[in-house]
XYZ file of C-alpha atoms in Angstrom:
323
model
C 76.451 -108.267 12.681
C 73.665 -110.733 13.471
C 74.630 -110.751 17.174
C 74.260 -106.977 17.355
C 70.956 -106.656 15.482
C 67.285 -107.254 16.187
C 66.463 -107.493 12.472
C 68.872 -107.871 9.546
C 67.802 -106.539 6.148
C 69.475 -108.931 3.740
C 70.006 -107.236 0.347
C 72.608 -109.535 -1.183
C 72.010 -111.123 -4.552
C 71.836 -113.388 -6.346
C 70.643 -115.023 -3.120
C 71.408 -118.509 -4.399
C 75.098 -117.553 -4.230
C 75.263 -115.213 -1.218
C 72.046 -115.468 0.806
C 72.360 -118.606 2.930
C 75.292 -117.553 5.177
C 73.254 -114.523 6.296
C 70.201 -116.685 7.070
C 72.352 -119.189 8.949
C 74.100 -116.506 11.036
C 70.795 -114.872 11.939
C 69.247 -118.144 13.099
C 72.326 -119.090 15.136
C 72.007 -115.770 16.993
C 68.207 -115.716 17.307
C 68.022 -112.651 15.041
C 65.200 -112.071 12.587
C 65.963 -111.512 8.911
C 64.085 -109.991 5.990
C 65.153 -110.233 2.349
C 63.951 -109.032 -1.055
C 64.636 -112.289 -2.867
C 62.670 -113.207 -5.976
C 64.273 -116.638 -6.462
C 61.809 -119.480 -5.701
C 64.503 -122.133 -5.334
C 66.375 -120.186 -2.642
C 63.182 -119.257 -0.803
C 61.835 -122.795 -0.730
C 65.228 -124.323 0.114
C 65.613 -121.992 3.111
C 62.239 -123.153 4.391
C 63.142 -126.834 4.226
C 66.617 -126.358 5.697
C 65.936 -123.822 8.432
C 62.252 -123.522 9.382
C 62.482 -125.766 12.442
C 65.833 -124.300 13.540
C 64.456 -120.771 13.250
C 61.392 -121.750 15.278
C 63.619 -123.142 18.045
C 65.580 -119.891 18.173
C 62.534 -117.622 17.919
C 63.879 -115.990 14.747
C 61.568 -114.831 11.954
C 63.123 -115.386 8.515
C 60.851 -113.617 6.031
C 61.715 -113.808 2.335
C 60.554 -111.938 -0.774
C 59.624 -108.750 1.087
C 60.196 -106.334 -1.790
C 58.400 -105.875 -5.082
C 58.817 -109.634 -5.219
C 56.380 -110.488 -3.644
C 54.632 -108.160 -1.187
C 52.227 -106.585 -3.744
C 51.114 -110.015 -4.986
C 51.049 -111.871 -1.657
C 49.395 -109.138 0.404
C 47.275 -108.175 -2.607
C 45.595 -111.587 -2.508
C 45.117 -111.305 1.269
C 43.693 -107.793 0.852
C 41.322 -109.003 -1.882
C 40.161 -111.821 0.399
C 39.533 -109.397 3.268
C 37.435 -107.082 1.076
C 35.238 -109.777 -0.449
C 31.783 -110.292 1.022
C 31.967 -114.066 0.948
C 34.573 -116.736 0.196
C 37.339 -115.957 -2.291
C 38.378 -119.050 -4.271
C 40.569 -117.841 -7.164
C 42.556 -114.760 -8.203
C 44.377 -113.699 -11.344
C 46.759 -110.739 -11.126
C 47.923 -108.562 -14.014
C 51.021 -106.427 -13.580
C 51.476 -103.279 -15.661
C 54.798 -101.426 -15.603
C 54.489 -97.755 -16.571
C 57.753 -96.405 -17.955
C 58.837 -92.874 -17.158
C 60.410 -90.409 -19.604
C 63.820 -92.019 -19.039
C 62.634 -95.576 -19.701
C 62.630 -98.665 -17.485
C 65.056 -100.135 -14.970
C 66.804 -103.509 -14.859
C 69.374 -103.907 -12.091
C 72.427 -106.035 -12.840
C 71.997 -108.178 -9.710
C 68.311 -108.707 -10.441
C 69.098 -109.738 -13.984
C 71.777 -112.206 -12.840
C 69.304 -113.663 -10.340
C 66.741 -114.158 -13.098
C 69.234 -115.743 -15.499
C 70.536 -118.106 -12.811
C 67.006 -119.032 -11.770
C 65.790 -119.820 -15.267
C 68.884 -121.923 -15.834
C 68.250 -124.021 -12.738
C 64.576 -124.950 -13.083
C 65.369 -128.673 -12.927
C 66.724 -128.386 -9.376
C 63.630 -126.486 -8.281
C 61.415 -129.266 -9.627
C 63.597 -131.831 -7.851
C 63.325 -129.915 -4.557
C 59.530 -129.785 -4.794
C 59.321 -133.462 -5.643
C 61.488 -134.416 -2.661
C 59.387 -132.291 -0.313
C 56.469 -134.679 -0.943
C 53.829 -132.173 0.195
C 50.158 -133.073 0.193
C 48.201 -131.193 -2.484
C 46.283 -128.177 -1.214
C 42.546 -128.707 -1.865
C 40.942 -126.815 -4.739
C 37.804 -124.934 -3.738
C 35.358 -124.208 -6.556
C 36.222 -124.602 -10.250
C 39.895 -125.134 -11.012
C 41.561 -121.954 -12.247
C 42.477 -122.492 -15.884
C 45.896 -121.449 -17.120
C 45.858 -118.886 -19.885
C 47.803 -119.297 -23.102
C 51.433 -118.054 -23.115
C 50.082 -114.982 -24.914
C 46.473 -114.178 -24.043
C 44.115 -111.209 -24.222
C 42.707 -109.662 -21.051
C 39.345 -108.119 -21.938
C 39.051 -106.159 -18.697
C 42.339 -104.347 -19.348
C 42.176 -104.391 -23.182
C 45.730 -105.710 -23.294
C 47.719 -108.808 -24.182
C 49.478 -110.551 -21.331
C 52.121 -113.215 -20.713
C 52.739 -115.326 -17.578
C 54.728 -113.579 -14.851
C 57.923 -115.583 -14.375
C 58.991 -114.194 -10.998
C 58.455 -115.605 -7.514
C 54.888 -114.359 -7.000
C 53.066 -117.621 -7.756
C 55.438 -119.675 -5.603
C 55.159 -117.226 -2.692
C 51.366 -116.867 -2.839
C 50.895 -120.633 -3.004
C 53.111 -121.111 0.061
C 51.115 -118.473 1.938
C 47.819 -120.090 1.019
C 49.141 -123.483 2.140
C 50.166 -121.984 5.486
C 46.790 -120.276 6.021
C 44.986 -123.523 5.151
C 47.121 -125.903 7.223
C 47.696 -123.666 10.250
C 44.471 -121.638 10.377
C 42.075 -123.882 8.440
C 41.218 -121.134 5.949
C 40.018 -122.171 2.469
C 42.977 -121.789 0.098
C 42.842 -119.358 -2.830
C 44.020 -120.450 -6.277
C 46.353 -117.946 -7.937
C 47.890 -117.122 -11.315
C 50.071 -114.126 -12.247
C 50.462 -112.317 -15.568
C 52.194 -109.249 -17.011
C 50.454 -106.877 -19.389
C 52.504 -106.194 -22.510
C 50.081 -104.008 -24.497
C 49.157 -104.626 -28.131
C 50.396 -107.130 -30.691
C 53.397 -104.952 -31.554
C 54.506 -105.137 -27.933
C 54.154 -108.922 -27.970
C 56.557 -109.104 -30.912
C 58.978 -106.701 -29.228
C 58.897 -108.852 -26.099
C 60.266 -111.818 -28.021
C 63.436 -109.844 -28.731
C 63.685 -108.056 -25.389
C 65.357 -110.982 -23.608
C 68.189 -111.099 -26.139
C 68.548 -107.326 -25.968
C 68.900 -107.261 -22.175
C 71.160 -110.307 -22.093
C 73.537 -108.529 -24.458
C 73.378 -105.147 -22.718
C 73.921 -106.255 -19.118
C 77.290 -107.749 -20.092
C 78.711 -104.252 -20.498
C 79.019 -101.389 -18.029
C 77.553 -98.836 -20.432
C 74.560 -101.127 -20.938
C 73.934 -101.325 -17.204
C 74.002 -97.537 -16.964
C 71.490 -97.238 -19.764
C 69.138 -99.656 -18.044
C 68.905 -97.990 -14.629
C 67.199 -94.720 -15.508
C 64.036 -94.853 -13.445
C 62.579 -91.381 -12.935
C 58.812 -91.329 -13.314
C 58.197 -95.054 -13.742
C 55.610 -96.907 -11.642
C 53.594 -100.123 -11.428
C 49.970 -101.176 -11.164
C 48.818 -104.682 -10.232
C 45.158 -105.548 -10.790
C 43.599 -108.541 -9.030
C 40.503 -110.198 -10.484
C 38.949 -112.525 -7.934
C 35.953 -114.815 -7.893
C 34.142 -116.741 -5.193
C 30.880 -117.356 -3.383
C 28.588 -115.038 -1.456
C 27.504 -115.984 2.102
C 25.179 -118.981 2.040
C 26.243 -119.943 -1.467
C 29.075 -122.463 -1.894
C 30.756 -124.716 -4.480
C 28.092 -127.373 -3.963
C 25.499 -124.949 -5.395
C 27.244 -124.195 -8.669
C 29.763 -121.821 -10.184
C 31.142 -118.751 -8.363
C 28.522 -116.017 -8.090
C 30.580 -113.040 -6.932
C 33.501 -111.152 -8.458
C 35.854 -108.539 -7.106
C 38.583 -106.360 -8.594
C 41.275 -104.790 -6.413
C 44.469 -102.933 -7.141
C 47.934 -102.340 -5.741
C 49.828 -99.441 -7.257
C 53.114 -97.833 -6.375
C 56.269 -96.072 -7.541
C 59.134 -97.602 -9.528
C 59.351 -101.253 -8.531
C 63.050 -101.982 -8.033
C 64.618 -98.924 -6.423
C 61.640 -97.179 -4.795
C 58.800 -99.612 -4.018
C 61.126 -102.432 -2.938
C 62.957 -100.465 -0.213
C 59.629 -99.026 1.009
C 58.176 -102.530 1.282
C 61.277 -103.980 2.927
C 61.675 -101.240 5.541
C 57.969 -101.270 6.421
C 58.099 -105.065 6.741
C 60.965 -104.615 9.217
C 59.076 -101.912 11.137
C 56.063 -104.214 11.302
C 58.216 -107.061 12.579
C 59.552 -104.805 15.346
C 56.318 -103.045 16.296
C 53.549 -105.606 15.697
C 55.242 -108.562 17.400
C 52.030 -109.701 19.114
C 50.335 -110.113 15.719
C 53.048 -112.321 14.197
C 52.880 -116.137 14.178
C 53.412 -117.352 17.739
C 56.684 -119.111 16.950
C 59.572 -118.126 14.724
C 60.367 -119.875 11.469
C 60.820 -119.275 7.764
C 57.773 -117.458 6.376
C 56.368 -115.775 3.318
C 55.260 -112.132 3.797
C 51.597 -113.160 3.752
C 52.086 -115.876 6.367
C 54.064 -113.573 8.656
C 52.103 -110.346 8.262
C 48.478 -111.223 7.476
C 47.299 -110.144 10.961
C 49.526 -107.054 11.172
C 49.157 -103.441 10.019
C 51.648 -103.762 7.162
C 49.077 -102.905 4.470
C 48.162 -99.736 6.397
C 51.839 -98.799 6.667
C 52.332 -99.302 2.922
C 49.219 -97.249 2.100
C 50.681 -94.343 4.065
C 53.951 -94.502 2.128
C 52.893 -94.675 -1.494
C 52.122 -98.372 -2.108
C 48.344 -98.147 -2.258
C 45.806 -100.980 -1.901
C 42.241 -100.260 -3.077
C 39.010 -101.909 -4.220
C 38.031 -101.155 -7.831
C 34.732 -103.049 -8.009
C 32.737 -105.847 -6.381
C 29.557 -107.431 -7.700
C 27.425 -110.565 -7.755
C 27.015 -112.304 -11.107
């Protein structure tokens, strides 16, 4: 398959069990590969094992090109491009809007999440062994919110987002800093859960899903998706031209948004296919050499955001002001 293709869209999962043979075959044949993985350990391991080999073969291996993590990764890049000055920190807040039939949890996605949460120790070990230099912090350090915190701008309680977004965005910002000497942007990701009642419900939701996905009837109940959608708000801060960290606290704020249709079955295939089309059609705007990349590192110079805007995943500026 890899020998016959220009780009392979790798939809297997959990990727920690089935993803590597596809990556390996693509690199051996000089074929590019795009996946929709949301598993940080797999994504980071593929970089350390295959980045140099992929570069030698001229293959572009681009992970997390679905809902995990194109909205977050390109959302930060979009926010940076729309700010009149230097962006130093961003917090994102994801809101999932359920349709009349409820929400969707795919069995493979759930298994990926369960496996990932159960293997956090190996991820920490991998990062420790990588021995990377810390990326510099520009401006005040972005403070972590409490596990349950209140977002005044959205009038909603939120919890940390436990997917791959933070890992992917941080890798992109490291690439842009080390390869292009751009100031890195600090990033934190959260999920809006609504009011206090929703916070309490959330505590029991994990047990509910864990029980239901064990049975076929449960899986059927959890994949009704008509009418659902997502919104991701980005709140950024930084410095206007001529005003930097040495002169005090950030003096400019910006709010942007990425919104789209149902995340798993609609937005993810749109994002993945448009990433592939961009890889094929915007080759001159990709990094000069192949390798293992995040979406932001691979596509930040391309027209991917324009392609997504035309197909229902919309990027927009909500507000921008000096403070």
